[in-house]
């Protein structure tokens, strides 16, 4: 037992020096190709040393303790669960990516920055303008997407788009709110709002689109196959690079942690068949991707 | 042929048996397969009904996610009513995933639970629809989310009615099928077995003995070939019958000839027997005729003897007085003894004649069958020798008798035993055709077996082996053509056997024969 105790003591003394030798603690919600793409972009933009902790590999991970003991330069949280775990860290900068909740006002804290999943409203307005949609219906939860729509009002006004907004506080309300938009909108704007859009209610948007013959503009290419006419999709590698640039700036002291950025690089994708069925020329979009070939 | 006999014949026929077997097998097979079909069809209908109900539930469930998620009871009720009205469902129940029942539609008529068919299907969100999180990462769970449950029930009354109708239809069709197949089978069997019937008809005719009848060959199948074979058999039997008839006639003819020959021989024997009978009567008559004068002679001789005895003293005195004188050509001294001897000779010979005549009478009168105690075998042999010697006087055959005086008496028939010895001696004489040789007769007594033994040995031809086994057969003789009756040894054996005795033949061909008779001294039966 004495020899074993001596060995454990020796390891305890030598290991910290090794563990502390990295710049970034990467906290990843789970193993996911999309997260790997982001991390790949991050690594490409920011040469650093890192330790990756995938939460789904452990029953419980105390990120705060790791940061306190290992003292990385910053924490990169990839995914909502990773952000939730990293939020306990208050002294080390946190960069959150691939997280829908990062833009919620409730999770705002001084050392937290990152890139949200909401795309700049101007990009959507450009699409609505091309679609010649003057009245754009949007279902949202004020707590999650209210800030975004407040930012979107000005670009919408500039684009001549009249946002017809319906608040929902429970996913069950989505259907009735959608029904209320019948005949009142030229297009439907689907936000990455986890109250307004759920697996149970997402179908209702596309049913509405078919019934009312109005295009749905969404935020992810996965919805193209369900009936979305066009989507603005974040380029994940570019998102990682953007996060890497942000991390570099943070470490150099050139950037603050007071706000969440929009993704810089997005791609527009369309469903040609849906556009054709809705009587919309597909040539209005310079970049279009057929979902069947995606 | 009466109706019962006709029916019995028909039921036992090959055609009926085949028909019965086929119809029964067809009925069983039809019932079996139709039952399988009906069971399978009923199961299929039930499965189909269950599948339809399930499909209906799935169809309804696919339309329910959004109104069920929104718990829109009005929309849910409308969808449930539409489905129930279209499909005649007994009940429709829609519940949330929290088991909260939102809609329940039920028919007013109460149906037992056992008569209900039910299907429960989960209401699941569109599997392609993803949440924002999944959409952003490009992954989603294709299983969808369970929103609630649809439970449908329908009664099986119509299903049961369909099953009953199916059973009735299947039974009717199978019965008609069985009838049609049986009729066709009967017609086919009738055609097929017609050749059998022709064959059987031909066999029946042949069975009566008419082998000239021919079976008409209708086909080249097995019965046809059998008919050909039977026809050939009939022809063969016909030829065989003619051959048999010819042989039979020849046999009858031969038997007639043989019978005639035997008849001739038998008649000859009868004639011989008749002659012997007549001879016996003649002997008896002769004995009577001889006995009377013999008695007179004897009496006369006795009288002369007594007279001589009376006259002799006077003649002696005269001879003494006057000297010897001549009497009957001889001097008195010589003649007196001769005359006395003559008297004795007359007495003795007449007695002997009387004895011979007595024996002759006894023989002819059948006293020989009587068994008497105290029969002396030596006396038997002597009597036989007396008879046989007269036959051997004309030959050079010597008969030597060696009789043991210690032979005990036995019980038997003197004359029968005498006849046995005579027959044996006669056979011994006849066995020496050259007329030379010696015959020895011996009597003895075996104390161990308590038997009296008579042996007759000759130096004749002996008995050939082929003849030996037939010695004791009646009417068997090697001298039939020379007057032999073939009854000598047969009768001798019969008599010896009647005395509880036995005969033994020891013979070497060319070196003579020894016949040994063993007679027990114990008391035999009273008559032989």
Short mmCIF file of C-alpha atoms in Angstrom, two decimals, chain A residues 31-35 80 98 100 117 171-172 175 192-194 197-204 207 219-223 226 234 236, chain B residues 62 65-71 97 125-147:
data_model
loop_
_atom_site.label_atom_id
_atom_site.label_comp_id
_atom_site.label_asym_id
_atom_site.label_seq_id
_atom_site.Cartn_x
_atom_site.Cartn_y
_atom_site.Cartn_z
CA UNK A 31 -20.19 13.55 -30.83
CA UNK A 32 -21.80 15.05 -33.88
CA UNK A 33 -20.41 15.63 -37.38
CA UNK A 34 -21.85 19.14 -37.38
CA UNK A 35 -19.96 19.97 -34.19
CA UNK A 80 -26.61 23.99 -25.87
CA UNK A 98 -24.10 25.96 -32.28
CA UNK A 100 -29.86 28.27 -29.78
CA UNK A 117 -27.83 30.62 -34.70
CA UNK A 171 -46.01 25.02 -28.69
CA UNK A 172 -49.68 23.98 -28.73
CA UNK A 175 -51.35 25.69 -34.73
CA UNK A 192 -35.07 28.86 -34.83
CA UNK A 193 -37.38 29.39 -31.89
CA UNK A 194 -37.76 26.21 -29.87
CA UNK A 197 -41.11 25.43 -33.85
CA UNK A 198 -41.12 21.90 -32.47
CA UNK A 199 -41.14 18.48 -34.03
CA UNK A 200 -44.86 18.36 -33.41
CA UNK A 201 -45.66 21.72 -34.94
CA UNK A 202 -43.10 22.14 -37.69
CA UNK A 203 -45.30 20.17 -40.05
CA UNK A 204 -48.05 22.74 -39.55
CA UNK A 207 -49.27 22.38 -44.29
CA UNK A 219 -33.26 28.48 -41.15
CA UNK A 220 -32.03 24.95 -41.91
CA UNK A 221 -31.66 22.87 -45.02
CA UNK A 222 -33.46 19.97 -43.32
CA UNK A 223 -36.76 21.76 -43.85
CA UNK A 226 -40.55 19.07 -45.89
CA UNK A 234 -25.14 28.60 -41.59
CA UNK A 236 -20.55 25.35 -40.03
CA UNK B 62 -51.66 10.20 -39.68
CA UNK B 65 -50.86 14.74 -35.03
CA UNK B 66 -51.49 18.41 -35.34
CA UNK B 67 -55.04 18.60 -33.91
CA UNK B 68 -54.11 16.05 -31.24
CA UNK B 69 -51.01 18.01 -30.30
CA UNK B 70 -53.09 21.15 -30.17
CA UNK B 71 -55.80 19.16 -28.32
CA UNK B 97 -49.69 10.67 -24.70
CA UNK B 125 -45.37 13.30 -35.46
CA UNK B 126 -44.17 13.36 -39.03
CA UNK B 127 -40.94 11.39 -38.99
CA UNK B 128 -39.26 13.77 -41.41
CA UNK B 129 -40.04 16.78 -39.30
CA UNK B 130 -37.14 17.90 -37.14
CA UNK B 131 -36.76 20.26 -34.26
CA UNK B 132 -34.73 23.45 -34.70
CA UNK B 133 -31.82 21.93 -32.83
CA UNK B 134 -31.81 18.87 -35.06
CA UNK B 135 -32.32 20.96 -38.15
CA UNK B 136 -29.29 23.10 -37.33
CA UNK B 137 -27.04 20.12 -36.76
CA UNK B 138 -28.45 18.24 -39.74
CA UNK B 139 -29.46 15.23 -37.64
CA UNK B 140 -32.85 14.08 -36.59
CA UNK B 141 -34.57 11.09 -35.07
CA UNK B 142 -36.57 9.44 -37.83
CA UNK B 143 -38.86 7.66 -35.36
CA UNK B 144 -40.94 10.72 -34.70
CA UNK B 145 -42.52 11.71 -31.42
CA UNK B 146 -45.48 9.94 -29.93
CA UNK B 147 -48.26 12.44 -29.53
#
